[in-house]
XYZ file of C-alpha atoms in Angstrom:
624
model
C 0.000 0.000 0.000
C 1.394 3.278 -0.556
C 2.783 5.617 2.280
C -0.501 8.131 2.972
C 1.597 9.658 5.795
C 2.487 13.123 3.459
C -1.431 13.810 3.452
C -3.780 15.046 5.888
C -6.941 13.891 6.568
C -8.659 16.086 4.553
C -6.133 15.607 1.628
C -6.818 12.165 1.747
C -10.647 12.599 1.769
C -10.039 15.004 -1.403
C -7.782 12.529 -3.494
C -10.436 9.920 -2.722
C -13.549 12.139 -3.833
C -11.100 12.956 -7.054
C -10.489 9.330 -7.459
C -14.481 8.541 -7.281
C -14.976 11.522 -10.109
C -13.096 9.431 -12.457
C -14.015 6.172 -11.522
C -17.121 6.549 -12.810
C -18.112 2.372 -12.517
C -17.568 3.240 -8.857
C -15.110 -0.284 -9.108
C -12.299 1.104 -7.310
C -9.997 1.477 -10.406
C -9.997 3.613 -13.277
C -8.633 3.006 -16.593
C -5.413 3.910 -17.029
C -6.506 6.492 -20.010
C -8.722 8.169 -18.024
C -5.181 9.294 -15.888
C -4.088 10.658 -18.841
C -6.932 12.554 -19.456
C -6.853 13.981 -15.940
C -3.029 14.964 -16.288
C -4.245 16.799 -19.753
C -6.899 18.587 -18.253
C -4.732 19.098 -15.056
C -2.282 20.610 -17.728
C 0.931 18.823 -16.419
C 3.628 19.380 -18.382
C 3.892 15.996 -19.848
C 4.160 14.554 -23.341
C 1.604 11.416 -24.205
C 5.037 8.921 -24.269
C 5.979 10.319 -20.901
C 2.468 9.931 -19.659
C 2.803 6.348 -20.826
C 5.534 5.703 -19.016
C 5.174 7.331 -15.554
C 1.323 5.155 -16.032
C 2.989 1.632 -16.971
C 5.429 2.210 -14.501
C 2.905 2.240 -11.527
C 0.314 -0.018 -13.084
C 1.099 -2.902 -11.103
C -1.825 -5.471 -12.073
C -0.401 -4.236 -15.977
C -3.803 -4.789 -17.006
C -4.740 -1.266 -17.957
C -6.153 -0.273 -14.770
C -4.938 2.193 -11.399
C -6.100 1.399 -8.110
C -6.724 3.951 -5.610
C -3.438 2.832 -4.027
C -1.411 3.212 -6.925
C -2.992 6.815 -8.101
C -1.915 7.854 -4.494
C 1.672 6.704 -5.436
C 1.819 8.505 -8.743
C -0.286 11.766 -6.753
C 2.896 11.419 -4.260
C 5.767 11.448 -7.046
C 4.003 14.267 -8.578
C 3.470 16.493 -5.119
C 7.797 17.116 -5.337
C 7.033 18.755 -8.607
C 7.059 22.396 -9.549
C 3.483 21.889 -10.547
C 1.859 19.809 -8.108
C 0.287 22.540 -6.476
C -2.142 23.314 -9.368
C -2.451 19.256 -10.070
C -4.027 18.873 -6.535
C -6.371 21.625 -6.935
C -6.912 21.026 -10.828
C -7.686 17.086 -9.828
C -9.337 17.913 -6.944
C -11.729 19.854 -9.134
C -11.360 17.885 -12.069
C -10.556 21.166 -13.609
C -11.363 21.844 -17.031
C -14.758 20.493 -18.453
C -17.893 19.518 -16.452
C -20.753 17.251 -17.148
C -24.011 17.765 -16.035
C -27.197 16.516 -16.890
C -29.741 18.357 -19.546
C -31.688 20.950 -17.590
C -34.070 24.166 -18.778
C -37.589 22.861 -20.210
C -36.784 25.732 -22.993
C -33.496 24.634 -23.991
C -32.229 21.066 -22.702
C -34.441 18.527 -21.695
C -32.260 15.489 -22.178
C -29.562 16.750 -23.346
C -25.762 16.830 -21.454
C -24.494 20.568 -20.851
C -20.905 21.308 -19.647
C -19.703 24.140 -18.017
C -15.987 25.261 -17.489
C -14.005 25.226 -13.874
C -11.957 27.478 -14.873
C -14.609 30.157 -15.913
C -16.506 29.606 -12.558
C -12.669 30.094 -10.900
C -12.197 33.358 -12.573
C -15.744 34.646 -11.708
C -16.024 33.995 -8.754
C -12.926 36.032 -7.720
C -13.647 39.070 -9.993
C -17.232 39.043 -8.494
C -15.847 38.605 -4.816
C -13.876 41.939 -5.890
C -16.295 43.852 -7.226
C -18.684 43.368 -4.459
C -16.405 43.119 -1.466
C -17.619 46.258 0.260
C -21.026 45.740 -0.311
C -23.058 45.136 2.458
C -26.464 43.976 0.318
C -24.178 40.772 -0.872
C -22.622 39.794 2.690
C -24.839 37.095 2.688
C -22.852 35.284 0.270
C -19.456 37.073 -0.594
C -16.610 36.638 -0.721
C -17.414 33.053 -2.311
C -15.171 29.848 -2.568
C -13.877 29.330 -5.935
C -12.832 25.860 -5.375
C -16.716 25.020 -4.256
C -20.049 25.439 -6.182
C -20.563 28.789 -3.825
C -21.397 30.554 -6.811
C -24.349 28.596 -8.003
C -25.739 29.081 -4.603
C -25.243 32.868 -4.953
C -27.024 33.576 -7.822
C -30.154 32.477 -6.480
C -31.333 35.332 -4.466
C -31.024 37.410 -7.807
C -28.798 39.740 -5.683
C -25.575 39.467 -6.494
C -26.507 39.291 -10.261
C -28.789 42.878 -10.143
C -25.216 44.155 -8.585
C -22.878 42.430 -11.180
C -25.120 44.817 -13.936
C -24.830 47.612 -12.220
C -20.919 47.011 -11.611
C -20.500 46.611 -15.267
C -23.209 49.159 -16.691
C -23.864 51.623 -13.180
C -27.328 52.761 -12.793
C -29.156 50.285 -14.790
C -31.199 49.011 -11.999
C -32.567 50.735 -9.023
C -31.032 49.907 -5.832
C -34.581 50.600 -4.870
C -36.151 47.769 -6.476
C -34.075 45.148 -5.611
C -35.356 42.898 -2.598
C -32.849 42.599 -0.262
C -34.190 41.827 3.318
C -36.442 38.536 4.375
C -36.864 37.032 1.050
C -39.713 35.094 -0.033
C -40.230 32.752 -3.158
C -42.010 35.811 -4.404
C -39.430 38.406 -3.984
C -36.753 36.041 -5.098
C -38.238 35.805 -8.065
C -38.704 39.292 -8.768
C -35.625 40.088 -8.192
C -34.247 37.296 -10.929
C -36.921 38.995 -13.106
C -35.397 42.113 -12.315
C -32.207 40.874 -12.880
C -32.926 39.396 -15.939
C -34.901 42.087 -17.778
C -31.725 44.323 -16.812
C -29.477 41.890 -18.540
C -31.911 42.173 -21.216
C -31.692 45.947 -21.618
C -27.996 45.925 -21.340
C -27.763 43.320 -24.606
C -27.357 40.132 -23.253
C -28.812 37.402 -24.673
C -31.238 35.658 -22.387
C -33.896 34.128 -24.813
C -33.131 30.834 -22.678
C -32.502 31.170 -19.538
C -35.545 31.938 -16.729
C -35.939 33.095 -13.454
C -35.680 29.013 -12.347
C -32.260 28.234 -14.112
C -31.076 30.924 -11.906
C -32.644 30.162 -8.714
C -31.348 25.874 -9.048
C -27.591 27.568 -10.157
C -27.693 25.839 -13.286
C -24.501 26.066 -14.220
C -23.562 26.767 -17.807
C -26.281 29.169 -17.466
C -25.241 30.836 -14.834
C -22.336 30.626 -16.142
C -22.661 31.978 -19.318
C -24.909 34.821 -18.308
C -21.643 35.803 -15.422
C -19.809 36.334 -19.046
C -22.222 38.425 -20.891
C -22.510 40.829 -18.164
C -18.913 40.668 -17.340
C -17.704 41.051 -20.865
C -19.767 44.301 -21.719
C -18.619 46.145 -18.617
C -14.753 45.227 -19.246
C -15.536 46.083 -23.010
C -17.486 49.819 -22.009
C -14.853 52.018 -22.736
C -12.813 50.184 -25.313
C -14.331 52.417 -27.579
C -13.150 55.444 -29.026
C -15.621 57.726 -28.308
C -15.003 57.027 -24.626
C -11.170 57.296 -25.092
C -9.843 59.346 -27.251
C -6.671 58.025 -26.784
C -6.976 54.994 -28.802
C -6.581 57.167 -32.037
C -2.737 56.271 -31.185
C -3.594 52.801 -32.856
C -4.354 54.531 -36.418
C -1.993 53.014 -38.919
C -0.396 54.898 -41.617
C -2.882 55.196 -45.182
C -6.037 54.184 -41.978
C -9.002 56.677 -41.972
C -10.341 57.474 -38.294
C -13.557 55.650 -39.703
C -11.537 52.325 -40.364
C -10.400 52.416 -36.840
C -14.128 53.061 -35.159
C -15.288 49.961 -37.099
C -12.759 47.527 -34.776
C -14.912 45.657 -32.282
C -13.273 46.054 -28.676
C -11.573 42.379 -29.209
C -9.511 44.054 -32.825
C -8.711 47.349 -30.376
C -7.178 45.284 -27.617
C -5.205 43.105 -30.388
C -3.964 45.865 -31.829
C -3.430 47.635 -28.613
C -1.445 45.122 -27.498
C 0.499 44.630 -30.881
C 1.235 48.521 -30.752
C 2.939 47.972 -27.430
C 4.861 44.975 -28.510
C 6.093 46.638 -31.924
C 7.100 49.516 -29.138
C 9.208 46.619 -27.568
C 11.012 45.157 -31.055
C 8.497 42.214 -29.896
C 6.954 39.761 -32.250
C 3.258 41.121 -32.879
C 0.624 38.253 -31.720
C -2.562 37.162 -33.628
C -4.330 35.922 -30.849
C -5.114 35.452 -27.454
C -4.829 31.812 -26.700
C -1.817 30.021 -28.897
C -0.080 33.067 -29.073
C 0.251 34.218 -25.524
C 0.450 30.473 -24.121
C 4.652 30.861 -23.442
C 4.062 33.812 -21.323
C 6.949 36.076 -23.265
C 4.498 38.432 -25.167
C 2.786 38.755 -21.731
C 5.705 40.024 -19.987
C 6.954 42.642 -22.566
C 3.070 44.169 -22.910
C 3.189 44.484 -18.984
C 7.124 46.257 -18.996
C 5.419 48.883 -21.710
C 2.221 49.776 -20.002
C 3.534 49.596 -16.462
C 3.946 53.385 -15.114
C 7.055 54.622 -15.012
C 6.985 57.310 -12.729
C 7.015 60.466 -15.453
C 2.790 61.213 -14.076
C 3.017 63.247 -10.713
C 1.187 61.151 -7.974
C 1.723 57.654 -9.944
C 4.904 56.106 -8.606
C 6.727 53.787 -10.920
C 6.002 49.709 -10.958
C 9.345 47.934 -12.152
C 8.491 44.685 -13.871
C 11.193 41.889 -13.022
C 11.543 40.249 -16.177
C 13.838 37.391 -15.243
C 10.678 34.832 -14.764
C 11.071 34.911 -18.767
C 14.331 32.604 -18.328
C 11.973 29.756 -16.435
C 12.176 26.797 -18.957
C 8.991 25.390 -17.387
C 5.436 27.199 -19.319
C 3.410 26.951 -16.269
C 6.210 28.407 -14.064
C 7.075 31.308 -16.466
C 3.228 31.505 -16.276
C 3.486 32.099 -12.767
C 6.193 34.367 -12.461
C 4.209 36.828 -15.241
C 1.118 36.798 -13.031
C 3.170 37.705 -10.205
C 4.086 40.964 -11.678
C 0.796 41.608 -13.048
C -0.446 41.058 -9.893
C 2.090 44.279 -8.727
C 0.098 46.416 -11.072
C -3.413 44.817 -9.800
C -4.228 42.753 -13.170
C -4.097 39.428 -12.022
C -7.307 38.931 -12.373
C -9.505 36.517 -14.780
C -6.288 33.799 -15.584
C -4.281 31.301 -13.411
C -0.784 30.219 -14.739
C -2.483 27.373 -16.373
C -5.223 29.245 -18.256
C -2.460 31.239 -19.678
C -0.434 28.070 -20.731
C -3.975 26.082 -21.915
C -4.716 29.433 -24.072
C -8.057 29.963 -22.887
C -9.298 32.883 -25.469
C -12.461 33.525 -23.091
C -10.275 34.093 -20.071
C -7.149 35.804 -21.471
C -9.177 38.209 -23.404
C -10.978 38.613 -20.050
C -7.662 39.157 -18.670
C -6.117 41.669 -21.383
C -9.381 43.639 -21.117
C -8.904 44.130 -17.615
C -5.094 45.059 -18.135
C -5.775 47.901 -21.180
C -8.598 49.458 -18.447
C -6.436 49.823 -16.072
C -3.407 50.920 -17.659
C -3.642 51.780 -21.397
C -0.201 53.695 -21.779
C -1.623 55.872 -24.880
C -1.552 59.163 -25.474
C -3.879 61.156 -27.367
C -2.083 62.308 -30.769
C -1.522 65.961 -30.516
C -0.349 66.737 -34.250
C -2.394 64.497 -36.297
C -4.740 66.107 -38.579
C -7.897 64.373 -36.748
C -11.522 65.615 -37.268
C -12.204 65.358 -33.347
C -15.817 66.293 -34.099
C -16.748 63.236 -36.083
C -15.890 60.890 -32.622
C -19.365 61.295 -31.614
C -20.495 58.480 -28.690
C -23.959 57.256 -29.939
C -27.225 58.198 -28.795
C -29.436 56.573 -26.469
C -31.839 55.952 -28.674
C -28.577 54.234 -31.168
C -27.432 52.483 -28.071
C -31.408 51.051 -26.753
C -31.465 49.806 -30.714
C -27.918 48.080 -30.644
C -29.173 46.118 -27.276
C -32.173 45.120 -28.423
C -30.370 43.463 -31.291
C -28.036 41.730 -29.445
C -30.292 40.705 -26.252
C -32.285 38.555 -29.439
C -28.722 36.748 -30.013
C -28.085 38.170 -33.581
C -24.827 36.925 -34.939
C -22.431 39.063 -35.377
C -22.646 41.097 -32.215
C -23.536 44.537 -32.970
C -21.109 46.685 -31.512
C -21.440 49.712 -34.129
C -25.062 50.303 -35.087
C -23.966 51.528 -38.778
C -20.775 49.926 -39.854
C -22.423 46.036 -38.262
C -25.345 46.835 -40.650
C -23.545 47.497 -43.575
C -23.624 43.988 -44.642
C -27.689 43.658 -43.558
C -26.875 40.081 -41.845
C -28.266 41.181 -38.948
C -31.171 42.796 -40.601
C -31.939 39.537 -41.650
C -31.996 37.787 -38.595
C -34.388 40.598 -37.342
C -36.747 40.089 -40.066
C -36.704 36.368 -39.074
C -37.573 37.660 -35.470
C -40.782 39.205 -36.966
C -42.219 36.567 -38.804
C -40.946 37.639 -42.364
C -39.291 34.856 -44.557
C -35.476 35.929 -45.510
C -34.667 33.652 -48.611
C -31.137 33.127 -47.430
C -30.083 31.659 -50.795
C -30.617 35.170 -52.342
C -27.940 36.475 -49.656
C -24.478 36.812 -50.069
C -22.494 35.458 -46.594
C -19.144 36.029 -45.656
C -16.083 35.993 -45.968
C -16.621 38.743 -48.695
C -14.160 39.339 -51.578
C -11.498 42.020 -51.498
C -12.477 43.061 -55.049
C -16.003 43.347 -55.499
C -16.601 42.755 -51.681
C -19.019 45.637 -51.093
C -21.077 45.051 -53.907
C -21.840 42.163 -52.328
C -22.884 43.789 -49.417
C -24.647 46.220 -51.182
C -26.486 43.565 -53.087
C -27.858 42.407 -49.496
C -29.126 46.072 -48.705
C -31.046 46.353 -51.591
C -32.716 43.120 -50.745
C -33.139 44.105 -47.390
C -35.022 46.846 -48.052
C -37.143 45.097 -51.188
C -38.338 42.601 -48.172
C -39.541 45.722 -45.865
C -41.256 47.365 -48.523
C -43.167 44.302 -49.917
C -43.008 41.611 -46.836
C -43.552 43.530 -43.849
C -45.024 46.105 -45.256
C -43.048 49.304 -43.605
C -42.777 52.946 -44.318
C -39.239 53.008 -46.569
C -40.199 55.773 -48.832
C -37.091 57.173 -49.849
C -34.591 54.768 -48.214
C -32.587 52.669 -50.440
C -30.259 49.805 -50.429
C -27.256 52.103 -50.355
C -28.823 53.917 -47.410
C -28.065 51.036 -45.034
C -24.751 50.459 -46.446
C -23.473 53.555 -46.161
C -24.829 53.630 -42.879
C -27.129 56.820 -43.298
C -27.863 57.265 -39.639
C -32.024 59.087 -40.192
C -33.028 56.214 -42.452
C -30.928 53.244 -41.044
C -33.061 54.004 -37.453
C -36.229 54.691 -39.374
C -36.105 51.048 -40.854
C -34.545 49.929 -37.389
C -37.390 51.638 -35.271
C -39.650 49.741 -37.645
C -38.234 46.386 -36.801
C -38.146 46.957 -32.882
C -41.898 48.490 -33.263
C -43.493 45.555 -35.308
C -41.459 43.066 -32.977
C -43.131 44.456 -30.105
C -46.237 44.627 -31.180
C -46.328 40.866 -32.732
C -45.785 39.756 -28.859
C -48.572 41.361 -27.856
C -50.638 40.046 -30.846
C -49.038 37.009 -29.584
C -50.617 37.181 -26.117
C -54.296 38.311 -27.424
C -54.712 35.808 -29.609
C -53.620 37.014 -32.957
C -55.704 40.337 -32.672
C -53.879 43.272 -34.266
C -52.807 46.267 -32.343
C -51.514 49.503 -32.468
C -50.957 52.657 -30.903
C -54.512 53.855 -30.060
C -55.768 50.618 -28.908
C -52.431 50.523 -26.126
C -53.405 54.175 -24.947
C -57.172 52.842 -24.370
C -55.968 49.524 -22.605
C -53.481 51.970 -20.533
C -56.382 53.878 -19.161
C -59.178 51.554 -18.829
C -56.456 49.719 -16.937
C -55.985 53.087 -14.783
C -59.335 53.577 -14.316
C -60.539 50.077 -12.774
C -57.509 50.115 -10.911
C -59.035 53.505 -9.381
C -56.068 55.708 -10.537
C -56.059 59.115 -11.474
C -53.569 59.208 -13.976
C -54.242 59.238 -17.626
C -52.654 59.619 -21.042
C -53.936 61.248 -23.609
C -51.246 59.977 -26.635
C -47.849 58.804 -26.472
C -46.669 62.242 -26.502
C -48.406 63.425 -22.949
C -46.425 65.753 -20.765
C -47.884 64.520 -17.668
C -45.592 60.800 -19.008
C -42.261 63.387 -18.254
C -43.049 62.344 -14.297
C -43.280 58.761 -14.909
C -46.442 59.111 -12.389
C -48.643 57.022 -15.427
C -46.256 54.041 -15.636
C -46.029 53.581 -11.998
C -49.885 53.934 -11.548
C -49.867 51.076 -14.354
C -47.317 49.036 -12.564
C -49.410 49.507 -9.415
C -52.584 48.199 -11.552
C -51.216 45.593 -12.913
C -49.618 43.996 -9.899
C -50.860 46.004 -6.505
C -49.035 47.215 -4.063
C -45.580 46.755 -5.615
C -44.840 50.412 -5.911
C -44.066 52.109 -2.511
C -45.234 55.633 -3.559
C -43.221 56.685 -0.239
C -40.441 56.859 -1.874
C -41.528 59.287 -5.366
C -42.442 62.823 -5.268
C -45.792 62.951 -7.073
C -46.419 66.962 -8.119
C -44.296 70.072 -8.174
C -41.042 67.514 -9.555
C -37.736 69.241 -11.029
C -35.697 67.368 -13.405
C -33.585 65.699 -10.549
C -37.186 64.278 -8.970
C -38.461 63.355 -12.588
C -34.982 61.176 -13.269
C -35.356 59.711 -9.386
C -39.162 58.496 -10.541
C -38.427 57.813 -14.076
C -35.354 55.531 -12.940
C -37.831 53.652 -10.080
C -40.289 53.516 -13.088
C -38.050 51.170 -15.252
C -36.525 48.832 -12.627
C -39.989 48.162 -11.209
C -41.300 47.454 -15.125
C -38.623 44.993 -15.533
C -39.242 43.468 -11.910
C -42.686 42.754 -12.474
C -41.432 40.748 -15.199
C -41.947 43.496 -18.404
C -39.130 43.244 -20.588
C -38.286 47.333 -21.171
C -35.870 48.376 -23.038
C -36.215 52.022 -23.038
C -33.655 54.295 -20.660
C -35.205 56.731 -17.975
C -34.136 59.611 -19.627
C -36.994 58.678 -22.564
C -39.510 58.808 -19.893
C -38.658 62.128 -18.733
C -37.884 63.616 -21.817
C -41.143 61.609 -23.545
C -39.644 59.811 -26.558
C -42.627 59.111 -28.021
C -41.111 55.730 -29.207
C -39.324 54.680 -26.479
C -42.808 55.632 -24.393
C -45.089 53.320 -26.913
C -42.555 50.431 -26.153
C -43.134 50.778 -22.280
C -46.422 50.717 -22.710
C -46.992 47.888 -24.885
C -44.340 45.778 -22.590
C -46.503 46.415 -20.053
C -49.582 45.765 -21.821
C -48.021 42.534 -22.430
C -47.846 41.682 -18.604
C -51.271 42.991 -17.802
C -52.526 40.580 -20.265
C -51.421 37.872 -19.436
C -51.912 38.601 -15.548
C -56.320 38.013 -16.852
């Protein structure tokens, strides 16, 4: 038997739960493949012969299989070695890849989902960071990585309504979220809450409900964690919001071809500008490309301060880690000095070494906001006006695109239509047949490429005129392509208008609606409810104090708005904002998926308004 006297208790009761995880026949040996498998996924530095070897020279039935004994022995040999540390844990874990059985009705009956350790790993901690001083989420942070903690966490819908607001601030009440002696009930208004937020923000969430969340399905959960988290690293890699980017331009590169880049081409070719700064090799990628550490460790010598800012000291970066022969130690000794400038986070040694794109991108995100080490071009002959941020109204569109899942992700409203893919998939959404054979996919030629593109547009706009019947009158093919802001959102608006309205249709049993027969539901609604408010058209002032849509909340599900909290007459803009904000959250608790900002409210966009409405129609109706 071999000598368990270098492991504790616990240790032992870990290796044998590890052991059990692989043994899935539960016959007290494994196969000797599975090992291998385990060392892969445990990323130990060891070729398949070597593998072989170290497994036939343990295997003493030499029959194929490892007893518990002899996995201790090999466990043992291993434990003196450099990486042993992240073998215990990785085994321990069974790091890498996760099976679990089929789960949401919508989605998965049946079916096998996995979910990734690592991810969970890297969440939890960035999570446990974000909401370390936050006494709402005591309850449950900080979380154990190493444990299913997190699953547990989401449940509540608490720590998720804080994770949006950490990565998009102010998009959900603090008001509105439940926070003290939950109930089924409130739980699961705060998941719709939570939800409806992620919604709004452009995650896609077609398939995930409030019950996923509250049983911590885990590639759900999971994969939700990643939406949110990705669009609040990716916020300001944009060059609106920093201005200082316009260092990437290339020579013969218009400012436009630089503001087409999603925030994954900035950060490669932020980080290529700082390794060309270096006499580095550039990179292509962010998984086999970064995997020996090397480009790592020049990008974090560039961008680390040194000490020519007043107040920001300088950070030294000890390069001699780059000498370690071993990947997962050189791995190590780069985090370490990231870790000096606070960027650890999102990748262990072995994510780094594996390649994980989802992490390291994660990870180089999270680097470039803290420390982008550009400055803003002072001679170039820049138009600074045309950097306009978009518009709310630009910004409510692009989310509402991407919360339906569209693929590509839209990150510029104009240039990510100028193929009309996405148009496409939106007519799809609305019930109007796309003949995909008539449209032209990429990748597109170099010669000849746009005309392709172009050739979609026009067909675009052929199926809105004579399939769905909109308004186009004057916008052509070219319009879209070009990106002609006034008639791309007039065709846009259409799309988001008709999609709405076909849900309620939906709900009422095919019945066709429209603008007048919303306003009359809205205040017959009002009235039996025994409110005062009214609207007279989607246009009506009295909407600027959000006093209507809270009165409709308050019909449609009583006593959910605490009017304690609003000022009801006399309101300045402050006290309009304060009511229109309350307004939205509650919409989206009670389960209304809203789209629309506060600032529409108060300012009454008549189409933003219309859509608030009719979402809530939606609910009311199918509250009878």
């Amino acid at each position: 038997m071999a000598s368990t006297a270098h492991f504790s208790e616990e240790e032992m009761a870990e290796l044998r739960e590890a052991f059990s995880k692989v043994d899935i026949s539960g016959n007290g040996f494994i196969d000797t493949n599975d090992l291998t498998e385990v060392l892969k996924a445990a990323n130990l530095p060891l070729p398949g012969y070597k593998a072989r070897e170290l497994i036939q020279s343990l295997t003493s039935t030499g029959n194929g299989r490892l007893s518990f004994d002899e996995f201790i022995s090999i466990f043992q040999d291993l434990k003196s070695d450099d990486v042993a540390k992240s073998f215990r844990k990785q085994i321990n874990k069974k790091e890498g890849i996760c099976a679990i059985g089929g789960t949401s009705e919508q989605s998965s009956a049946g079916t096998q989902h996995s979910y990734s350790e690592e991810e969970k790993y890297a969440f939890v901690n960035w999570i446990n960071k974000a909401l370390e001083k936050d006494p709402d989420c005591k309850h449950v942070v900080p979380m154990n990585p190493e444990t299913d903690d997190l699953f547990q966490a989401v449940g509540d819908g608490i720590v998720l309504c804080k994770m949006i607001n950490f990565s998009v601030p102010d998009t959900i009440d603090e008001r509105t979220i439940n926070k003290k002696k939950l109930t089924p009930f409130t739980i699961q208004e705060n998941l719709n809450l939570a939800l409806n937020s992620a919604s709004a923000i452009g995650c896609h969430v077609v398939n995930i409900g409030a019950e996923d969340l509250k049983e911590g399905k885990p590639y759900l959960v999971l994969g939700l964690l990643w939406q949110v988290i990705k669009i609040g690293l990716f916020a300001d890699i944009e060059i609106s919001r920093n201005e200082a980017l316009i260092a990437l331009l290339r020579e013969g590169e218009s400012l436009e071809d630089l503001m087409k880049l999603s925030p994954e081409d900035l950060l490669l070719r932020w980080a290529n500008y700082h390794l060309e700064n270096a006499g580095c090799n550039k990179v292509n990628n962010f998984s086999s490309d970064i995997k020996d550490s090397r480009a790592y460790y020049h990008l974090l010598n560039q961008v680390a301060p040194k000490g020519d800012e007043e107040g920001i000291p300088a950070i030294t970066i000890d390069m001699s880690g780059l000498r370690e022969k071993d990947d997962v130690q050189r791995a190590e000794c780069m985090l370490q000095q990231a870790e000096r400038l606070g960027c650890r986070q999102f990748v262990t040694a072995t994510d780094v070494v594996r390649g994980n794109p989802k992490l390291n991108l994660a990870f180089i995100a999270n680097l470039f906001n803290k420390y982008p080490a550009l400055h803003k071009p002072e001679n170039q002959d820049i138009d600074w006006s045309s950097i306009e941020g978009e518009t709310r109204e630009e910004r409510t569109f692009r989310n509402w695109m991407n919360s339906l899942g569209v693929n590509p992700r839209v990150n510029h409203l104009y240039s990510d239509l100028s193929d009309a893919l996405v148009i496409f998939q939106l007519y799809e959404k609305i019930k109007v047949p796309v003949d995909w054979n008539r449209v032209n996919k990429p990748p597109y030629p170099k010669l000849g490429g746009n005309m392709k593109k172009l050739e979609n547009c026009n067909y675009a706009v052929e199926l809105g005129k004579n399939q769905a019947k909109f308004s186009l009158v004057g916008i052509a093919g070219q319009d879209l392509n070009e990106g002609n802001r006034t008639l791309t959102l007039a065709l846009i608006w259409q799309l988001m208008r008709r999609y709405t309205l076909n849900i309620l249709e939906d709900i009422g049993g095919g019945e066709k609606v429209n603008d007048e027969i919303i306003v009359s539901w809205v205040n017959e609604t009002l009235t039996a409810a025994g409110k005062d408010s009214t609207i007279s058209s989607f246009k009506d002032s009295k909407i600027s104090t959000s006093m209507p849509v809270l009165d409709l909340i308050d019909a449609i599900q009583p006593g959910s708005i605490k009017y304690d909290l609003l000022k009801t007459e006399d309101l300045n803009d402050e006290e309009k904002l304060n009511n229109a904000k309350y307004a939205i959250s509650m919409a989206r608790k009670i389960g209304a998926r809203v789209y629309a900002l506060p600032e529409d409210l108060v300012e009454v966009k008549p189409k933003m308004v219309m859509t608030v409405f009719a979402c809530l129609m939606g609910k009311g109706m199918k509250k009878v």
